[in-house]
JSON list of C-alpha atoms in Angstrom, two decimals:
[
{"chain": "A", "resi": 1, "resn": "UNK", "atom": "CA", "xyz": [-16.36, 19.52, -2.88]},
{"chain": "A", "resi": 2, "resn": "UNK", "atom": "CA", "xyz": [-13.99, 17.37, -1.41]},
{"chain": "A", "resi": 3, "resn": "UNK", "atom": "CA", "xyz": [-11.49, 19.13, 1.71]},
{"chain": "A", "resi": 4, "resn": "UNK", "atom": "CA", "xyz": [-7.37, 18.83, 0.91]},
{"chain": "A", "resi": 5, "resn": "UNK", "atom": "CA", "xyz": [-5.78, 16.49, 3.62]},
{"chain": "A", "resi": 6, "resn": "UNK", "atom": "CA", "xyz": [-3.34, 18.21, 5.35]},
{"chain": "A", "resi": 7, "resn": "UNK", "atom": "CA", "xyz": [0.32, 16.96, 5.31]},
{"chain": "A", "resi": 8, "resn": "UNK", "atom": "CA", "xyz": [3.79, 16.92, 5.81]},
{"chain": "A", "resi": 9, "resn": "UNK", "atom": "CA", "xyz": [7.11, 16.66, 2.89]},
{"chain": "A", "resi": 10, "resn": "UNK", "atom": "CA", "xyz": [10.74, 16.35, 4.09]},
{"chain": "A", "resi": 11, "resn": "UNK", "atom": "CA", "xyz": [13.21, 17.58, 1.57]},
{"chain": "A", "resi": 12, "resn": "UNK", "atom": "CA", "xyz": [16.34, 15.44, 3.17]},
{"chain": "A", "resi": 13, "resn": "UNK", "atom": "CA", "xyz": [19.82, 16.68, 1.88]},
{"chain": "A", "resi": 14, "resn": "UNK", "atom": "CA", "xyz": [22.87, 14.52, 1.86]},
{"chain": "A", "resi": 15, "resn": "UNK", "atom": "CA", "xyz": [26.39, 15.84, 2.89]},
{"chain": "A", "resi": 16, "resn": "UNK", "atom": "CA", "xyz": [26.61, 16.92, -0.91]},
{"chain": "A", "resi": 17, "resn": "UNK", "atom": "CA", "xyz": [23.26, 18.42, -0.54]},
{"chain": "A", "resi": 18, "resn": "UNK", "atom": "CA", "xyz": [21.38, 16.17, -2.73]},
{"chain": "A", "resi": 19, "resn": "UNK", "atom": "CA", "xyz": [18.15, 15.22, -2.26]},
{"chain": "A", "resi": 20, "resn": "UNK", "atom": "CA", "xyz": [16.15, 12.30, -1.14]},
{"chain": "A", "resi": 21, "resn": "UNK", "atom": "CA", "xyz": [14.02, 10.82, -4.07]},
{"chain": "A", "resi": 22, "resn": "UNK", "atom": "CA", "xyz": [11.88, 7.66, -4.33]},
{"chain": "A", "resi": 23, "resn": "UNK", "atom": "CA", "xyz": [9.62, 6.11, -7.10]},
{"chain": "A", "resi": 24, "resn": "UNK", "atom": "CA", "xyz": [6.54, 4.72, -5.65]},
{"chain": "A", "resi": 25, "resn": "UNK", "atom": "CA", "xyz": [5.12, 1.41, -6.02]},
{"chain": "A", "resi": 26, "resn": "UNK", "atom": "CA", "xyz": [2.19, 2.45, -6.90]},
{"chain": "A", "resi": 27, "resn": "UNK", "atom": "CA", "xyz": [3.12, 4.68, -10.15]},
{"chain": "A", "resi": 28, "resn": "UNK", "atom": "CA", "xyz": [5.56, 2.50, -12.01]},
{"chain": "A", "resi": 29, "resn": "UNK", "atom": "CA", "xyz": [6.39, 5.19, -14.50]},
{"chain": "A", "resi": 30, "resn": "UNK", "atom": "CA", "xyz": [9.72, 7.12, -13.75]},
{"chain": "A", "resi": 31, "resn": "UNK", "atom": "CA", "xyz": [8.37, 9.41, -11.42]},
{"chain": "A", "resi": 32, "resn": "UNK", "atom": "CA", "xyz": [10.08, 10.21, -8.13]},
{"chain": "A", "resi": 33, "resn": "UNK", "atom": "CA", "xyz": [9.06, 12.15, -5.29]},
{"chain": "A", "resi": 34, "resn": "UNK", "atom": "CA", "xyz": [10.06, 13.15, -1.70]},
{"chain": "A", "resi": 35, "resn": "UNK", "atom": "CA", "xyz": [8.85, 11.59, 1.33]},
{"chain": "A", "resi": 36, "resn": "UNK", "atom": "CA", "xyz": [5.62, 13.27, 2.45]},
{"chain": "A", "resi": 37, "resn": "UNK", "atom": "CA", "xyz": [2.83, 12.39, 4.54]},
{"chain": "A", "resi": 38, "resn": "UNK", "atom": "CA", "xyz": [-0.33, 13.00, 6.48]},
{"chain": "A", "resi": 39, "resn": "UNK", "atom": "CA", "xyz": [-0.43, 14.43, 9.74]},
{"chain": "A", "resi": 40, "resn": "UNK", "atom": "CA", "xyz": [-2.29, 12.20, 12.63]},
{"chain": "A", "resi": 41, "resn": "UNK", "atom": "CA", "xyz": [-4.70, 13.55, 14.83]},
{"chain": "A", "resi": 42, "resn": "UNK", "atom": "CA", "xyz": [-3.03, 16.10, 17.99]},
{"chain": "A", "resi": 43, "resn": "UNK", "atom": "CA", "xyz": [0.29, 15.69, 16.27]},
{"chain": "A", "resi": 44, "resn": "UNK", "atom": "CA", "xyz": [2.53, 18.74, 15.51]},
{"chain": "A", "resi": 45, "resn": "UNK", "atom": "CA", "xyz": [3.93, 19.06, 12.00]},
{"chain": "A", "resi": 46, "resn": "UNK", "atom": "CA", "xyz": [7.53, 18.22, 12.19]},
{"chain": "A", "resi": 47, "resn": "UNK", "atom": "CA", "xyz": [6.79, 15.10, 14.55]},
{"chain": "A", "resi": 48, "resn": "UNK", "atom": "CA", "xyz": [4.38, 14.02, 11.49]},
{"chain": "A", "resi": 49, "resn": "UNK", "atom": "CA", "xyz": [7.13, 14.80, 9.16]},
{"chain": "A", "resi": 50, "resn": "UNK", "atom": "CA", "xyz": [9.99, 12.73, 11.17]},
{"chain": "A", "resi": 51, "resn": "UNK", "atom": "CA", "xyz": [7.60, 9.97, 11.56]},
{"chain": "A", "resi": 52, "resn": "UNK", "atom": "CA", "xyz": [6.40, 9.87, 7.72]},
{"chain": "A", "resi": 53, "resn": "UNK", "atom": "CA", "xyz": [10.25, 10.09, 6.81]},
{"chain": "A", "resi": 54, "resn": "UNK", "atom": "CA", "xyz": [11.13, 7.03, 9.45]},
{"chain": "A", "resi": 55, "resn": "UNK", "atom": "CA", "xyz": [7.75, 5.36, 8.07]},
{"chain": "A", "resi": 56, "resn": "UNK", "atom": "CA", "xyz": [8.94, 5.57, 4.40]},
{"chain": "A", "resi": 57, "resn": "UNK", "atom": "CA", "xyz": [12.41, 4.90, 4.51]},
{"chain": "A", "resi": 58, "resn": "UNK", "atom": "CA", "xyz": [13.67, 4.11, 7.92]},
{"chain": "A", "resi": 59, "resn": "UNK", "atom": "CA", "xyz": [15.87, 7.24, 8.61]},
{"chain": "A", "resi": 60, "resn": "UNK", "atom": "CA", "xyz": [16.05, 8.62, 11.87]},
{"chain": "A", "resi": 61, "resn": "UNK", "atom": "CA", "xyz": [19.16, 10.68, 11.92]},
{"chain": "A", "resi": 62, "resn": "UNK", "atom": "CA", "xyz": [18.05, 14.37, 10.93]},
{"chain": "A", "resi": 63, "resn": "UNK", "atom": "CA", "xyz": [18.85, 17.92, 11.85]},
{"chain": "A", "resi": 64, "resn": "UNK", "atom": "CA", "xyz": [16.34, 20.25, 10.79]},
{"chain": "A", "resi": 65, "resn": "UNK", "atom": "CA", "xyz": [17.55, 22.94, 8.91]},
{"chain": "A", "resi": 66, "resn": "UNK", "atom": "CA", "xyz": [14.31, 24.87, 7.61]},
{"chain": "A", "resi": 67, "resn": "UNK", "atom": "CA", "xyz": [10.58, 24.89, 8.67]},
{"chain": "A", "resi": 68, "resn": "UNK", "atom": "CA", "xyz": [9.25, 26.46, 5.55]},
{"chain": "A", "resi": 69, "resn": "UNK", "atom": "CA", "xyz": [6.58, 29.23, 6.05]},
{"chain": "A", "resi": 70, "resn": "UNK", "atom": "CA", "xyz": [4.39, 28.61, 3.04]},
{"chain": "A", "resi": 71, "resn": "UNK", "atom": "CA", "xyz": [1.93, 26.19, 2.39]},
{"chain": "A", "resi": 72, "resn": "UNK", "atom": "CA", "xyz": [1.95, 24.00, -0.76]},
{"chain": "A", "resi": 73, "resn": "UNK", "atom": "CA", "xyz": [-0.78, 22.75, -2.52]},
{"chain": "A", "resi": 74, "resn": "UNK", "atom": "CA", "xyz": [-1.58, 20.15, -4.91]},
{"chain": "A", "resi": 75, "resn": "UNK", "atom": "CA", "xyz": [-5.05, 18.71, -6.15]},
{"chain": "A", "resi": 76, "resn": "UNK", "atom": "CA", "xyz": [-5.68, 15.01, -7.36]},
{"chain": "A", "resi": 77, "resn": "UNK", "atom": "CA", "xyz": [-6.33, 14.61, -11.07]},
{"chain": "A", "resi": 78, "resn": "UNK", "atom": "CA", "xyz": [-9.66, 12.95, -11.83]},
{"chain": "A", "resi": 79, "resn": "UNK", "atom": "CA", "xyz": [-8.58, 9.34, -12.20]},
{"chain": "A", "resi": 80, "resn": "UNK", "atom": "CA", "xyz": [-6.98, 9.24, -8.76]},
{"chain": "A", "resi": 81, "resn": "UNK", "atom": "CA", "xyz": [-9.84, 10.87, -6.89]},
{"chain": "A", "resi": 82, "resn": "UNK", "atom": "CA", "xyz": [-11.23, 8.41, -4.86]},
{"chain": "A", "resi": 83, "resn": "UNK", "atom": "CA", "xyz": [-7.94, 7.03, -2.71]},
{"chain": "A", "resi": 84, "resn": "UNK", "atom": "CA", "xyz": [-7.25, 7.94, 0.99]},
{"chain": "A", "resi": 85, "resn": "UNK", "atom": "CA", "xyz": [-10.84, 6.38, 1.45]},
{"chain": "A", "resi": 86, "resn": "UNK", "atom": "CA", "xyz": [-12.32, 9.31, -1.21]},
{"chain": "A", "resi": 87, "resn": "UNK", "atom": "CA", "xyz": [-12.13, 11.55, 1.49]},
{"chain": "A", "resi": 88, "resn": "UNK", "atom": "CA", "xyz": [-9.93, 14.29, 0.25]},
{"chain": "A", "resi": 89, "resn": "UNK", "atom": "CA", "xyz": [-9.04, 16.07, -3.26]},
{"chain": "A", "resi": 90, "resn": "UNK", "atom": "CA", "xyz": [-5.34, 16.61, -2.94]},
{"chain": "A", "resi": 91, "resn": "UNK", "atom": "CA", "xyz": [-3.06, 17.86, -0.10]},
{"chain": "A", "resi": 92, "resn": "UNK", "atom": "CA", "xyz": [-2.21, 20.94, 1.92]},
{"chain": "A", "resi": 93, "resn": "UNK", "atom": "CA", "xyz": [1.52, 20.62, 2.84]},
{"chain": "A", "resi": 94, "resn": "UNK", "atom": "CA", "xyz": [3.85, 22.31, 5.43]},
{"chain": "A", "resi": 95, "resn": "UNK", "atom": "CA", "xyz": [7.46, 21.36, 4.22]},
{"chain": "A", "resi": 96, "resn": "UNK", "atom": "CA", "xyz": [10.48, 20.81, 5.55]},
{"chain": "A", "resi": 97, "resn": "UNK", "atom": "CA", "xyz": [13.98, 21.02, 4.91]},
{"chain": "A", "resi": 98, "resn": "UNK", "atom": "CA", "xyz": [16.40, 18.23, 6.92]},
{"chain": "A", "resi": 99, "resn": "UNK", "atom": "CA", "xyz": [19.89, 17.49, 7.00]},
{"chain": "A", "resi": 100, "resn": "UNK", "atom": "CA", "xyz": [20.94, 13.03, 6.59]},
{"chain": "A", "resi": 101, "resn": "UNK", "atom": "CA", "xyz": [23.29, 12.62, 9.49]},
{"chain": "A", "resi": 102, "resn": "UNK", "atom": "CA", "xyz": [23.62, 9.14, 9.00]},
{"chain": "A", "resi": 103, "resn": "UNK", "atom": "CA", "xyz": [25.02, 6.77, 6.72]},
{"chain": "A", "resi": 104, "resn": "UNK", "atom": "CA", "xyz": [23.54, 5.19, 3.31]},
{"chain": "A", "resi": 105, "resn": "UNK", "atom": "CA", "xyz": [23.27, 1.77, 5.22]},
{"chain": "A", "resi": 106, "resn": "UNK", "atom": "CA", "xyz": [20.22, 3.47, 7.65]},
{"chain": "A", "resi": 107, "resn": "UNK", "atom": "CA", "xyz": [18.11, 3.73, 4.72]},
{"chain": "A", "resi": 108, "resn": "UNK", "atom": "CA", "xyz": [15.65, 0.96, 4.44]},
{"chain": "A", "resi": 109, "resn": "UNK", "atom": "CA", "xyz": [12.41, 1.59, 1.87]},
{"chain": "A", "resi": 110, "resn": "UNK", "atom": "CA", "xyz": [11.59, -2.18, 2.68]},
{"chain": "A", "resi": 111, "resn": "UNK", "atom": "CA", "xyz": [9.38, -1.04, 5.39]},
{"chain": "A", "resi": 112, "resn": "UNK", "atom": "CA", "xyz": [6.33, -2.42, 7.55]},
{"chain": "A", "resi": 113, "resn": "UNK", "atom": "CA", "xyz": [3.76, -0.90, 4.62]},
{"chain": "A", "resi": 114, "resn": "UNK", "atom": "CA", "xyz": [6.20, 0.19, 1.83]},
{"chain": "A", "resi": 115, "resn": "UNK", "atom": "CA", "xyz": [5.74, 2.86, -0.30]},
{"chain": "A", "resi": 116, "resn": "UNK", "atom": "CA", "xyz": [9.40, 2.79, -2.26]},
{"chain": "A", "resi": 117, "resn": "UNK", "atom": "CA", "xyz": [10.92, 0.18, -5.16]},
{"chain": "A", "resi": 118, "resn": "UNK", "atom": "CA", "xyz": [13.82, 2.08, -5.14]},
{"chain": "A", "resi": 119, "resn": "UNK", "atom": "CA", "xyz": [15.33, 5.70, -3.91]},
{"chain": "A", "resi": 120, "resn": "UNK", "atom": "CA", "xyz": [18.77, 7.51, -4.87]},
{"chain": "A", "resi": 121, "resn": "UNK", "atom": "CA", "xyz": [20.43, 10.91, -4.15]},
{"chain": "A", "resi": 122, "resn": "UNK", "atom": "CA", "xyz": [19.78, 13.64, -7.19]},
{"chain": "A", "resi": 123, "resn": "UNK", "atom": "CA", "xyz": [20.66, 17.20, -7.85]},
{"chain": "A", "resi": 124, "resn": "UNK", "atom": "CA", "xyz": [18.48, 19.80, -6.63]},
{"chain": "A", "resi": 125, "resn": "UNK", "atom": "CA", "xyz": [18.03, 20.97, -10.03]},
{"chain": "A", "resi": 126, "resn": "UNK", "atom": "CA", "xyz": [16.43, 17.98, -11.54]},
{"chain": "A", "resi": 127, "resn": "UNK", "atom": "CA", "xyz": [13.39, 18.24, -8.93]},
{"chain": "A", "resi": 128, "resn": "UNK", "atom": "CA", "xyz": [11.17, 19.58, -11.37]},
{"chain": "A", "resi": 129, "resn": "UNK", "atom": "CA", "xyz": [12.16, 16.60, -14.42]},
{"chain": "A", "resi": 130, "resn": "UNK", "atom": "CA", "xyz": [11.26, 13.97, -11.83]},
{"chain": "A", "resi": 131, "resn": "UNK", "atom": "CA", "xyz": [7.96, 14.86, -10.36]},
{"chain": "A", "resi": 132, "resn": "UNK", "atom": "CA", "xyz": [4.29, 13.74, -11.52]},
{"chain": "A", "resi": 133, "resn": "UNK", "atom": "CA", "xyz": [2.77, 16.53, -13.37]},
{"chain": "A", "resi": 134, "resn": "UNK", "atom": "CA", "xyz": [0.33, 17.71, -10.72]},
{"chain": "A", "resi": 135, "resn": "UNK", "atom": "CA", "xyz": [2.96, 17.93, -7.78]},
{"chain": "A", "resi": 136, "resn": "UNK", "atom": "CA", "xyz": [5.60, 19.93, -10.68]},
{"chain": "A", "resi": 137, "resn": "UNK", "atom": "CA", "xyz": [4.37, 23.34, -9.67]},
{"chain": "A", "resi": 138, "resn": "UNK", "atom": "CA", "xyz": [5.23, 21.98, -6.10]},
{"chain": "A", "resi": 139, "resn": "UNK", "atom": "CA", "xyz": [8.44, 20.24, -6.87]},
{"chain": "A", "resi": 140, "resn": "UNK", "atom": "CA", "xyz": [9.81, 24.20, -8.60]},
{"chain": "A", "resi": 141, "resn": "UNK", "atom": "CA", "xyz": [8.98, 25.98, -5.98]},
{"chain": "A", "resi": 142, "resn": "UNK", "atom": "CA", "xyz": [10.61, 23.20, -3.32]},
{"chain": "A", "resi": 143, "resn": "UNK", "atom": "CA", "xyz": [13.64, 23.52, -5.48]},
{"chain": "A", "resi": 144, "resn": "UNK", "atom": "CA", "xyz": [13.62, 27.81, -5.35]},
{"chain": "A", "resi": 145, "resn": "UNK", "atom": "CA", "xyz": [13.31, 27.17, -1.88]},
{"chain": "A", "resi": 146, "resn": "UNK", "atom": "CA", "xyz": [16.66, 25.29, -1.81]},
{"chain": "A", "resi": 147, "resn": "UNK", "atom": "CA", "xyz": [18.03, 27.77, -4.48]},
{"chain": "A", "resi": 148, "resn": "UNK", "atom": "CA", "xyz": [17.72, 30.73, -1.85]},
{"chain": "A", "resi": 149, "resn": "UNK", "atom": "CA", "xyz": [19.37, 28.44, 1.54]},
{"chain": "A", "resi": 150, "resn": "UNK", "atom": "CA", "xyz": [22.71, 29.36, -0.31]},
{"chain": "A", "resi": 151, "resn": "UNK", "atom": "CA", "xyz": [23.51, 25.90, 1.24]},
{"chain": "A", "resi": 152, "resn": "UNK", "atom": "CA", "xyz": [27.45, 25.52, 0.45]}
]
């Protein structure tokens, strides 16, 4: 009976229109995922996701290019129940879709509380081969979303 926490994700696109991707400390496996985050008290979505995004891998310079209108959904499985205090059992997401204006150099993942061993730049395709199982449903629709920008 547990309530979803409600978040943010930033799907960050290079010049090439790559996207951002980072395995977490926490799940050594080869998983990857997009920077994402929860959303602090009085604080409007895309300041949570720019903050999250700075939080997570030090990069400031963004344009936004999409507010997406749907919300995603994802629910913990059993064994990780329990984190974020065991107050919630997943997340309720409002994504969004930025531009990297910077350079490579801006990104730091060695943050203040890191959540990052490593990152790189991947396809849009390969979303879906790269996420945990219970964010894939997620990670396919993130990537249809990116399929329909017609981003070229």
């Amino acid at each position: 009976n547990l309530p979803l926490r409600i978040g943010v994700g930033i799907i960050l696109l290079n010049s090439n229109n790559q996207v951002f991707v980072g395995k977490r400390i926490d799940n050594p496996k080869n998983f990857w995922q997009m920077p994402q985050g929860g959303v602090n008290q009085n604080e409007n979505f895309l300041e949570a996701a720019k903050r999250e995004l700075e939080e997570e891998t030090g990069i400031k310079s963004v344009k936004l290019i999409k507010e997406l209108s749907a919300w995603f959904e994802y629910n913990l499985p059993k064994n990780l129940l329990g984190i974020w205090k065991g107050r919630y059992k997943g997340q309720k997401q409002k994504w969004f879709i930025m531009k990297f204006t910077g350079k490579n150099n801006e990104i730091n993942i060695k943050t203040k509380n890191p959540e990052f061993l490593s990152w790189k730049w991947i396809d849009p395709s390969e979303l879906p081969n790269i996420a945990v199982s219970f964010k894939l449903n997620i990670y396919k629709k993130l990537k249809q979303e990116l399929n329909s920008l017609n981003l070229n």
